[in-house]
Amino acid sequence: MYRLGFLLHLTIICTSFALNLDYLDPTILQTRTSPRVQEDAATAIINKYVSQVTVKVDPLLFNNKKDVFSLRTFEGQLHIRASTGVAAVWGFNYYLKKYCKSQIAWQVQNVVIPGTLPEVDEVVEASDRFRYYQNVCTASYSFVWWNGDQWLAHVEWMALNGINLALAPVAQEAVWARIYREIGMTDDEIDEYFTGPAFLSWLRMGNVHGWGGPLPKSWHDRQKNIQDSVIDLMFRLGIVPVLPAFNGHVPRAFARLYPNISFYSVDTWNKFSADYCCGLFINPRETLFKEIGEKFLKEMNVGMGTGHIYTADPFNEIQIQPWSTSLVQDTASAIFSVLSRFDSSAVWLVQNWMFVHNPALWPLRRVKSFLTSVPNGRMLILDLQSEQWPQYNHYQMYYGQPFIWCMLHNFGGTLGMFGNMQAINRDVYDTRSNTNSTMIGIGLTPEGINQNYVVYDLMLEAAWRKKPVQNLDNWVADYGERRYGCNATSSAWRYLLKSVYNFDGLNRIRGKYVVTRRPSLRIKPWAWYKSSDLFNAFKKFVFAANSGCDSPGFYHDLVDVTRQALQYRADQLYMDILKERSSNALFFNATIVRFIDLMNDMETILATNNDFMLSSWLAAARDASNGMSFFELNARNQITLWGPNGEITDYACKQWAEVFHYYYTPRWSLFLSLALDAKVRNETFDERGAQKVVRTSVEERFLTVGIDQLSPINATKTIASILYEKWAFASDLIDLPLNVIRASPQRRTTLADVDSTESELVDRPTVLQLHSTTPTS
């Protein structure tokens, strides 16, 4: 009897966690448009590269609910048969990479297709149901100033890489403006609520309001035009667009409009003042929650149709008061209720970042209550940073809800060569093959793109590979050949693989290095690799510059490797500054001069390539502004102070030439000159006072200073060679300390985006907090 009871109990548990994928069926979600429409859309993209291709889309080719494409050459033509339009374009890019040694990347491309097409006869099946793309922050850090043509080109890039599920660019503020006016908000109240374009991601998640705003009608019109064309192309290709849903956050004016409704307060986010933070959150038990939610969905989807998958993040890096398990449970139930009433096939897409960011607020029981408040299979979890902070095991495969294994990798769109390619090449496959796994896809979730493309290229291949790459040394050598059109960089890439792309730790990597950090004498530089490996890669790139490598990808990466090497030397020189500070003023000054000279050299190499220049970012902001000067202020502020009082200073820092010239180098020069002056006078250096001077004289001034429009200096090869000779053999500099924090199975470690010890004026060394997650109610 006991055994029978135990088996019955086990059956109930297994049944309750059984994976339901009826609402996540690509054969339904990806076939909203007809095969003929998808064929035409795919052919239009492929014909931009070659005309000897025929495309046939047949949904019957789906195998086990997964996209399939077949490639076959016959009589000089490449015949592509695929389950969807996106699978056909994916197959074409697979052919380019494998058979034509080509690459189409974010910023550069190298496409060489022989007149006689290479022969092929191959069938490829996706490894999972979904290939997801985007972080909710990418729209602000990378896409904010894009026009319609740039967006459409990026959708083509998605299709070339098989992405079949992606956040759609949506003009949701235009929808909200209509709703707010309809319910009685004044134009002043709406203007006071909307942020500027560069900060809309955090308005949408309830973190801030008003900062950098308001939004003019011209912005809404521009976004609506982009939205319509992009979502149309996504549907025509068979890409599922993820649309926004209401998450409970509303303007403070709602308290005036609805005096009898109960609202919850939102705690301060990242020290923003009351002028810009702390909106209202509708009590999810109030009928108003559902009324506003349904009104938004109806307005949002007029004339567009739906992909049946919606995103809403109610608790992103914030706490609602009063905070409780019942609140999160009620909120989850309310959001899903709104979705299901509007769309009986709705699935709610959720980022798991709320659990990762502050586990103290999310004990196991609370997480389980939140996830299981939605029927099984009607919530899809993005395990947002699986490559470093995987959560699926900790939450027992999300208690039966399906999830996507995602690589976040980048925060703020910062630059700096970094990645853990070994983990990507291992953990995706291990998780996929786990007997109890509820993983149904892979995803790219960077906060910003246009950096470290090699890491994303490898991750994207996990979408069709059935097992890890057997030899990553050979893979990166092939990557270099595809990217550059030459095979002279194989040894350079092997050095990069064993150094910058071999990070395996829990340290927070946020792209803030000494040169891009607020000046301080309390920074503690560290590294996870030996300088000799990096500089060997640098040397190989410099020598390869005269061996037939002559493509945009090569010049981009030559600048990037040079920048990385100089960035490392800057960290070393900073340590020398700390050491010489206690010696005589002559030695201290000499080290400062050397440090500033290196920063000037960084500016010089960056100025040889438009991909590393501020002018493009500012020009795009001006183009989107329709004469609104504060758009450029948004653009400058986001990459420097971020908030009105430097609340997240340098979080989205960019190693761009003009930013060095007008911002990084001047503030370090001023700060160190004040430190030297104090030493010469034999006075105690007032670091905090010096930082106040830097704030007013450099950082705030950067927001309005005139910046000369620069054109790239076409001398990358020459300058990289000169800088290699100048900086490669600095024998008096010691390597940075290796300070990698390894994962511990006994602890689950998460880190906030801003150091708890970092005040408004002082940039302190990183302090790691390890949070134990003992289950509590």
PDB file of C-alpha atoms in Angstrom, residues 282-524:
ATOM      1  CA  ILE A 282      -1.719  48.824 -10.083  1.00  0.00           C
ATOM      2  CA  ASN A 283      -2.846  46.330  -7.489  1.00  0.00           C
ATOM      3  CA  PRO A 284      -3.237  43.229  -9.685  1.00  0.00           C
ATOM      4  CA  ARG A 285      -6.484  42.362  -7.920  1.00  0.00           C
ATOM      5  CA  GLU A 286      -8.076  45.580  -9.187  1.00  0.00           C
ATOM      6  CA  THR A 287     -10.238  45.268 -12.306  1.00  0.00           C
ATOM      7  CA  LEU A 288      -8.400  48.325 -13.638  1.00  0.00           C
ATOM      8  CA  PHE A 289      -5.303  46.141 -14.148  1.00  0.00           C
ATOM      9  CA  LYS A 290      -7.164  43.995 -16.639  1.00  0.00           C
ATOM     10  CA  GLU A 291      -8.998  46.916 -18.228  1.00  0.00           C
ATOM     11  CA  ILE A 292      -5.769  48.791 -18.975  1.00  0.00           C
ATOM     12  CA  GLY A 293      -4.025  45.595 -20.054  1.00  0.00           C
ATOM     13  CA  GLU A 294      -6.735  44.646 -22.533  1.00  0.00           C
ATOM     14  CA  LYS A 295      -6.995  48.196 -23.868  1.00  0.00           C
ATOM     15  CA  PHE A 296      -3.256  48.232 -24.539  1.00  0.00           C
ATOM     16  CA  LEU A 297      -3.254  44.882 -26.341  1.00  0.00           C
ATOM     17  CA  LYS A 298      -6.161  45.885 -28.541  1.00  0.00           C
ATOM     18  CA  GLU A 299      -4.553  49.192 -29.486  1.00  0.00           C
ATOM     19  CA  MET A 300      -1.117  47.605 -29.929  1.00  0.00           C
ATOM     20  CA  ASN A 301      -2.283  44.907 -32.308  1.00  0.00           C
ATOM     21  CA  VAL A 302      -4.643  46.910 -34.528  1.00  0.00           C
ATOM     22  CA  GLY A 303      -3.836  46.110 -38.148  1.00  0.00           C
ATOM     23  CA  MET A 304      -0.790  44.012 -37.263  1.00  0.00           C
ATOM     24  CA  GLY A 305      -1.973  40.590 -36.242  1.00  0.00           C
ATOM     25  CA  THR A 306      -0.122  38.656 -33.600  1.00  0.00           C
ATOM     26  CA  GLY A 307       2.545  36.035 -33.252  1.00  0.00           C
ATOM     27  CA  HIS A 308       0.792  34.813 -30.053  1.00  0.00           C
ATOM     28  CA  ILE A 309       3.880  35.404 -27.880  1.00  0.00           C
ATOM     29  CA  TYR A 310       3.992  38.491 -25.650  1.00  0.00           C
ATOM     30  CA  THR A 311       6.572  39.949 -23.301  1.00  0.00           C
ATOM     31  CA  ALA A 312       6.047  41.677 -19.955  1.00  0.00           C
ATOM     32  CA  ASP A 313       8.569  42.248 -17.160  1.00  0.00           C
ATOM     33  CA  PRO A 314       6.786  43.459 -14.013  1.00  0.00           C
ATOM     34  CA  PHE A 315       9.676  43.175 -11.549  1.00  0.00           C
ATOM     35  CA  ASN A 316      12.861  44.006 -13.429  1.00  0.00           C
ATOM     36  CA  GLU A 317      15.477  45.088 -10.840  1.00  0.00           C
ATOM     37  CA  ILE A 318      12.778  46.700  -8.707  1.00  0.00           C
ATOM     38  CA  GLN A 319      10.727  45.945  -5.647  1.00  0.00           C
ATOM     39  CA  ILE A 320       7.041  46.764  -5.290  1.00  0.00           C
ATOM     40  CA  GLN A 321       5.742  47.672  -1.830  1.00  0.00           C
ATOM     41  CA  PRO A 322       4.318  45.816  -0.054  1.00  0.00           C
ATOM     42  CA  TRP A 323       6.491  42.994  -1.402  1.00  0.00           C
ATOM     43  CA  SER A 324       5.158  39.472  -0.885  1.00  0.00           C
ATOM     44  CA  THR A 325       4.668  36.102  -2.498  1.00  0.00           C
ATOM     45  CA  SER A 326       0.985  36.816  -2.897  1.00  0.00           C
ATOM     46  CA  LEU A 327       1.816  39.998  -4.842  1.00  0.00           C
ATOM     47  CA  VAL A 328       4.007  38.218  -7.389  1.00  0.00           C
ATOM     48  CA  GLN A 329       1.495  35.392  -7.673  1.00  0.00           C
ATOM     49  CA  ASP A 330      -1.425  37.773  -8.188  1.00  0.00           C
ATOM     50  CA  THR A 331       0.569  39.779 -10.729  1.00  0.00           C
ATOM     51  CA  ALA A 332       1.468  36.710 -12.770  1.00  0.00           C
ATOM     52  CA  SER A 333      -2.158  35.564 -12.730  1.00  0.00           C
ATOM     53  CA  ALA A 334      -3.402  39.013 -13.747  1.00  0.00           C
ATOM     54  CA  ILE A 335      -0.945  39.394 -16.638  1.00  0.00           C
ATOM     55  CA  PHE A 336      -1.780  35.975 -18.011  1.00  0.00           C
ATOM     56  CA  SER A 337      -5.489  36.551 -17.550  1.00  0.00           C
ATOM     57  CA  VAL A 338      -5.250  39.676 -19.695  1.00  0.00           C
ATOM     58  CA  LEU A 339      -3.268  37.835 -22.347  1.00  0.00           C
ATOM     59  CA  SER A 340      -5.525  34.812 -22.524  1.00  0.00           C
ATOM     60  CA  ARG A 341      -8.700  36.902 -22.691  1.00  0.00           C
ATOM     61  CA  PHE A 342      -7.266  38.851 -25.597  1.00  0.00           C
ATOM     62  CA  ASP A 343      -5.636  35.852 -27.310  1.00  0.00           C
ATOM     63  CA  SER A 344      -6.699  32.314 -26.414  1.00  0.00           C
ATOM     64  CA  SER A 345      -3.375  31.017 -27.777  1.00  0.00           C
ATOM     65  CA  ALA A 346      -1.186  33.519 -25.905  1.00  0.00           C
ATOM     66  CA  VAL A 347       2.176  32.600 -24.379  1.00  0.00           C
ATOM     67  CA  TRP A 348       3.910  34.950 -21.949  1.00  0.00           C
ATOM     68  CA  LEU A 349       7.653  35.416 -22.549  1.00  0.00           C
ATOM     69  CA  VAL A 350       9.507  36.256 -19.314  1.00  0.00           C
ATOM     70  CA  GLN A 351      13.118  37.238 -18.675  1.00  0.00           C
ATOM     71  CA  ASN A 352      14.466  35.518 -15.576  1.00  0.00           C
ATOM     72  CA  TRP A 353      16.636  38.544 -14.743  1.00  0.00           C
ATOM     73  CA  MET A 354      14.421  39.500 -11.799  1.00  0.00           C
ATOM     74  CA  PHE A 355      15.507  36.268 -10.051  1.00  0.00           C
ATOM     75  CA  VAL A 356      19.153  36.676 -11.069  1.00  0.00           C
ATOM     76  CA  HIS A 357      19.493  40.311 -10.100  1.00  0.00           C
ATOM     77  CA  ASN A 358      18.301  40.012  -6.506  1.00  0.00           C
ATOM     78  CA  PRO A 359      17.849  36.430  -5.274  1.00  0.00           C
ATOM     79  CA  ALA A 360      17.181  37.670  -1.743  1.00  0.00           C
ATOM     80  CA  LEU A 361      13.806  38.888  -3.013  1.00  0.00           C
ATOM     81  CA  TRP A 362      13.157  35.613  -4.784  1.00  0.00           C
ATOM     82  CA  PRO A 363      13.426  32.556  -2.531  1.00  0.00           C
ATOM     83  CA  LEU A 364      12.538  29.276  -4.169  1.00  0.00           C
ATOM     84  CA  ARG A 365       8.971  29.155  -2.947  1.00  0.00           C
ATOM     85  CA  ARG A 366       8.248  32.630  -4.311  1.00  0.00           C
ATOM     86  CA  VAL A 367       9.762  31.827  -7.702  1.00  0.00           C
ATOM     87  CA  LYS A 368       7.732  28.642  -7.883  1.00  0.00           C
ATOM     88  CA  SER A 369       4.547  30.518  -6.996  1.00  0.00           C
ATOM     89  CA  PHE A 370       5.217  33.057  -9.726  1.00  0.00           C
ATOM     90  CA  LEU A 371       5.999  30.488 -12.426  1.00  0.00           C
ATOM     91  CA  THR A 372       3.201  28.087 -11.603  1.00  0.00           C
ATOM     92  CA  SER A 373       0.565  30.826 -11.464  1.00  0.00           C
ATOM     93  CA  VAL A 374       0.469  30.468 -15.240  1.00  0.00           C
ATOM     94  CA  PRO A 375      -0.702  27.204 -16.842  1.00  0.00           C
ATOM     95  CA  ASN A 376       2.051  24.864 -17.922  1.00  0.00           C
ATOM     96  CA  GLY A 377       3.359  25.726 -21.361  1.00  0.00           C
ATOM     97  CA  ARG A 378       1.778  29.190 -21.416  1.00  0.00           C
ATOM     98  CA  MET A 379       4.923  30.849 -20.059  1.00  0.00           C
ATOM     99  CA  LEU A 380       8.279  30.748 -21.857  1.00  0.00           C
ATOM    100  CA  ILE A 381      11.314  31.621 -19.730  1.00  0.00           C
ATOM    101  CA  LEU A 382      14.456  33.255 -21.040  1.00  0.00           C
ATOM    102  CA  ASP A 383      17.313  31.930 -18.915  1.00  0.00           C
ATOM    103  CA  LEU A 384      18.976  35.191 -19.753  1.00  0.00           C
ATOM    104  CA  GLN A 385      22.636  34.601 -18.912  1.00  0.00           C
ATOM    105  CA  SER A 386      23.040  30.847 -19.099  1.00  0.00           C
ATOM    106  CA  GLU A 387      26.690  31.120 -20.097  1.00  0.00           C
ATOM    107  CA  GLN A 388      27.570  32.550 -16.664  1.00  0.00           C
ATOM    108  CA  TRP A 389      24.551  32.454 -14.329  1.00  0.00           C
ATOM    109  CA  PRO A 390      22.418  29.460 -15.408  1.00  0.00           C
ATOM    110  CA  GLN A 391      19.300  29.190 -13.266  1.00  0.00           C
ATOM    111  CA  TYR A 392      17.377  26.287 -14.789  1.00  0.00           C
ATOM    112  CA  ASN A 393      18.803  23.666 -12.450  1.00  0.00           C
ATOM    113  CA  HIS A 394      18.309  25.846  -9.393  1.00  0.00           C
ATOM    114  CA  TYR A 395      14.624  26.233 -10.257  1.00  0.00           C
ATOM    115  CA  GLN A 396      14.141  22.587 -11.224  1.00  0.00           C
ATOM    116  CA  MET A 397      13.824  23.334 -14.922  1.00  0.00           C
ATOM    117  CA  TYR A 398      11.447  26.167 -14.075  1.00  0.00           C
ATOM    118  CA  TYR A 399       8.996  23.799 -12.458  1.00  0.00           C
ATOM    119  CA  GLY A 400       7.878  22.442 -15.791  1.00  0.00           C
ATOM    120  CA  GLN A 401       7.709  25.665 -17.784  1.00  0.00           C
ATOM    121  CA  PRO A 402       9.734  25.616 -21.038  1.00  0.00           C
ATOM    122  CA  PHE A 403      12.821  27.811 -21.257  1.00  0.00           C
ATOM    123  CA  ILE A 404      15.413  29.053 -23.716  1.00  0.00           C
ATOM    124  CA  TRP A 405      19.156  28.760 -23.020  1.00  0.00           C
ATOM    125  CA  CYS A 406      20.419  32.293 -23.636  1.00  0.00           C
ATOM    126  CA  MET A 407      23.798  33.946 -23.921  1.00  0.00           C
ATOM    127  CA  LEU A 408      23.721  37.509 -22.577  1.00  0.00           C
ATOM    128  CA  HIS A 409      27.458  38.189 -22.752  1.00  0.00           C
ATOM    129  CA  ASN A 410      27.343  41.981 -23.134  1.00  0.00           C
ATOM    130  CA  PHE A 411      26.076  44.724 -20.823  1.00  0.00           C
ATOM    131  CA  GLY A 412      25.436  48.247 -22.053  1.00  0.00           C
ATOM    132  CA  GLY A 413      26.892  47.715 -25.521  1.00  0.00           C
ATOM    133  CA  THR A 414      30.407  48.192 -24.135  1.00  0.00           C
ATOM    134  CA  LEU A 415      33.576  47.272 -26.023  1.00  0.00           C
ATOM    135  CA  GLY A 416      36.277  44.899 -24.848  1.00  0.00           C
ATOM    136  CA  MET A 417      37.294  41.486 -26.191  1.00  0.00           C
ATOM    137  CA  PHE A 418      35.717  38.949 -23.882  1.00  0.00           C
ATOM    138  CA  GLY A 419      33.835  35.667 -23.836  1.00  0.00           C
ATOM    139  CA  ASN A 420      33.689  32.073 -22.669  1.00  0.00           C
ATOM    140  CA  MET A 421      33.627  30.091 -25.874  1.00  0.00           C
ATOM    141  CA  GLN A 422      34.516  26.852 -24.135  1.00  0.00           C
ATOM    142  CA  ALA A 423      31.419  27.047 -21.917  1.00  0.00           C
ATOM    143  CA  ILE A 424      29.170  27.870 -24.865  1.00  0.00           C
ATOM    144  CA  ASN A 425      30.622  24.905 -26.732  1.00  0.00           C
ATOM    145  CA  ARG A 426      29.809  22.617 -23.804  1.00  0.00           C
ATOM    146  CA  ASP A 427      26.888  23.748 -21.681  1.00  0.00           C
ATOM    147  CA  VAL A 428      24.294  24.241 -24.422  1.00  0.00           C
ATOM    148  CA  TYR A 429      24.642  20.621 -25.501  1.00  0.00           C
ATOM    149  CA  ASP A 430      24.748  19.252 -21.965  1.00  0.00           C
ATOM    150  CA  THR A 431      21.542  21.063 -21.033  1.00  0.00           C
ATOM    151  CA  ARG A 432      19.769  20.086 -24.238  1.00  0.00           C
ATOM    152  CA  SER A 433      20.539  16.393 -23.642  1.00  0.00           C
ATOM    153  CA  ASN A 434      19.512  16.433 -19.978  1.00  0.00           C
ATOM    154  CA  THR A 435      16.754  13.853 -19.475  1.00  0.00           C
ATOM    155  CA  ASN A 436      14.585  16.245 -17.449  1.00  0.00           C
ATOM    156  CA  SER A 437      15.350  19.334 -19.511  1.00  0.00           C
ATOM    157  CA  THR A 438      12.550  21.721 -20.457  1.00  0.00           C
ATOM    158  CA  MET A 439      14.889  23.615 -22.800  1.00  0.00           C
ATOM    159  CA  ILE A 440      13.258  24.239 -26.190  1.00  0.00           C
ATOM    160  CA  GLY A 441      15.640  26.720 -27.772  1.00  0.00           C
ATOM    161  CA  ILE A 442      18.767  28.824 -27.689  1.00  0.00           C
ATOM    162  CA  GLY A 443      18.945  32.589 -27.626  1.00  0.00           C
ATOM    163  CA  LEU A 444      21.178  35.621 -28.022  1.00  0.00           C
ATOM    164  CA  THR A 445      20.305  38.217 -25.385  1.00  0.00           C
ATOM    165  CA  PRO A 446      23.054  40.887 -25.430  1.00  0.00           C
ATOM    166  CA  GLU A 447      22.213  44.335 -24.108  1.00  0.00           C
ATOM    167  CA  GLY A 448      24.211  45.725 -27.006  1.00  0.00           C
ATOM    168  CA  ILE A 449      25.529  44.368 -30.295  1.00  0.00           C
ATOM    169  CA  ASN A 450      28.464  45.343 -32.559  1.00  0.00           C
ATOM    170  CA  GLN A 451      31.141  43.695 -30.438  1.00  0.00           C
ATOM    171  CA  ASN A 452      32.826  40.269 -30.165  1.00  0.00           C
ATOM    172  CA  TYR A 453      31.025  38.801 -33.149  1.00  0.00           C
ATOM    173  CA  VAL A 454      33.013  35.566 -32.929  1.00  0.00           C
ATOM    174  CA  VAL A 455      31.213  34.601 -29.705  1.00  0.00           C
ATOM    175  CA  TYR A 456      27.802  35.081 -31.284  1.00  0.00           C
ATOM    176  CA  ASP A 457      28.794  33.235 -34.449  1.00  0.00           C
ATOM    177  CA  LEU A 458      29.730  30.178 -32.395  1.00  0.00           C
ATOM    178  CA  MET A 459      26.559  30.422 -30.329  1.00  0.00           C
ATOM    179  CA  LEU A 460      24.390  30.632 -33.440  1.00  0.00           C
ATOM    180  CA  GLU A 461      25.894  27.419 -34.767  1.00  0.00           C
ATOM    181  CA  ALA A 462      24.608  25.632 -31.672  1.00  0.00           C
ATOM    182  CA  ALA A 463      21.173  26.045 -33.263  1.00  0.00           C
ATOM    183  CA  TRP A 464      21.958  23.273 -35.767  1.00  0.00           C
ATOM    184  CA  ARG A 465      24.943  21.435 -34.301  1.00  0.00           C
ATOM    185  CA  LYS A 466      24.072  18.198 -32.505  1.00  0.00           C
ATOM    186  CA  LYS A 467      27.323  18.070 -30.534  1.00  0.00           C
ATOM    187  CA  PRO A 468      30.090  20.495 -29.574  1.00  0.00           C
ATOM    188  CA  VAL A 469      32.730  21.663 -32.021  1.00  0.00           C
ATOM    189  CA  GLN A 470      35.479  19.083 -31.709  1.00  0.00           C
ATOM    190  CA  ASN A 471      38.397  21.489 -32.114  1.00  0.00           C
ATOM    191  CA  LEU A 472      37.853  25.153 -31.312  1.00  0.00           C
ATOM    192  CA  ASP A 473      41.365  26.042 -32.496  1.00  0.00           C
ATOM    193  CA  ASN A 474      40.409  24.913 -35.980  1.00  0.00           C
ATOM    194  CA  TRP A 475      37.002  26.567 -35.702  1.00  0.00           C
ATOM    195  CA  VAL A 476      38.399  30.034 -34.921  1.00  0.00           C
ATOM    196  CA  ALA A 477      40.971  29.647 -37.703  1.00  0.00           C
ATOM    197  CA  ASP A 478      38.113  28.942 -40.106  1.00  0.00           C
ATOM    198  CA  TYR A 479      36.170  31.872 -38.635  1.00  0.00           C
ATOM    199  CA  GLY A 480      39.069  34.205 -39.447  1.00  0.00           C
ATOM    200  CA  GLU A 481      39.276  32.914 -43.006  1.00  0.00           C
ATOM    201  CA  ARG A 482      35.525  33.376 -43.542  1.00  0.00           C
ATOM    202  CA  ARG A 483      35.603  36.858 -42.069  1.00  0.00           C
ATOM    203  CA  TYR A 484      38.721  38.162 -43.817  1.00  0.00           C
ATOM    204  CA  GLY A 485      39.018  36.217 -47.070  1.00  0.00           C
ATOM    205  CA  CYS A 486      42.536  35.124 -46.108  1.00  0.00           C
ATOM    206  CA  ASN A 487      43.981  32.323 -43.996  1.00  0.00           C
ATOM    207  CA  ALA A 488      46.864  34.227 -42.394  1.00  0.00           C
ATOM    208  CA  THR A 489      45.299  34.759 -38.948  1.00  0.00           C
ATOM    209  CA  SER A 490      44.820  31.188 -37.702  1.00  0.00           C
ATOM    210  CA  SER A 491      47.591  31.397 -35.113  1.00  0.00           C
ATOM    211  CA  ALA A 492      46.407  34.850 -34.010  1.00  0.00           C
ATOM    212  CA  TRP A 493      42.919  33.511 -33.369  1.00  0.00           C
ATOM    213  CA  ARG A 494      44.273  30.580 -31.379  1.00  0.00           C
ATOM    214  CA  TYR A 495      46.020  33.041 -29.086  1.00  0.00           C
ATOM    215  CA  LEU A 496      42.773  35.001 -28.703  1.00  0.00           C
ATOM    216  CA  LEU A 497      40.895  31.791 -27.952  1.00  0.00           C
ATOM    217  CA  LYS A 498      43.252  30.909 -25.096  1.00  0.00           C
ATOM    218  CA  SER A 499      43.254  34.450 -23.688  1.00  0.00           C
ATOM    219  CA  VAL A 500      40.408  36.959 -24.029  1.00  0.00           C
ATOM    220  CA  TYR A 501      37.873  34.326 -25.134  1.00  0.00           C
ATOM    221  CA  ASN A 502      38.711  31.896 -22.346  1.00  0.00           C
ATOM    222  CA  PHE A 503      36.991  33.540 -19.386  1.00  0.00           C
ATOM    223  CA  ASP A 504      35.460  31.028 -16.979  1.00  0.00           C
ATOM    224  CA  GLY A 505      34.410  32.684 -13.764  1.00  0.00           C
ATOM    225  CA  LEU A 506      31.733  34.509 -11.823  1.00  0.00           C
ATOM    226  CA  ASN A 507      33.376  37.935 -11.932  1.00  0.00           C
ATOM    227  CA  ARG A 508      31.126  40.651 -13.200  1.00  0.00           C
ATOM    228  CA  ILE A 509      32.239  41.717 -16.657  1.00  0.00           C
ATOM    229  CA  ARG A 510      30.610  45.027 -17.530  1.00  0.00           C
ATOM    230  CA  GLY A 511      33.109  46.532 -19.964  1.00  0.00           C
ATOM    231  CA  LYS A 512      34.476  49.132 -17.531  1.00  0.00           C
ATOM    232  CA  TYR A 513      38.257  49.170 -17.712  1.00  0.00           C
ATOM    233  CA  VAL A 514      40.647  51.737 -16.249  1.00  0.00           C
ATOM    234  CA  VAL A 515      40.545  53.998 -19.303  1.00  0.00           C
ATOM    235  CA  THR A 516      36.735  54.094 -19.276  1.00  0.00           C
ATOM    236  CA  ARG A 517      36.223  54.277 -15.519  1.00  0.00           C
ATOM    237  CA  ARG A 518      35.760  57.450 -13.520  1.00  0.00           C
ATOM    238  CA  PRO A 519      39.233  58.530 -12.368  1.00  0.00           C
ATOM    239  CA  SER A 520      40.159  57.185  -8.960  1.00  0.00           C
ATOM    240  CA  LEU A 521      43.224  55.893  -7.157  1.00  0.00           C
ATOM    241  CA  ARG A 522      41.276  52.974  -5.727  1.00  0.00           C
ATOM    242  CA  ILE A 523      40.597  50.884  -8.826  1.00  0.00           C
ATOM    243  CA  LYS A 524      41.930  47.312  -8.782  1.00  0.00           C
TER     244      LYS A 524
END
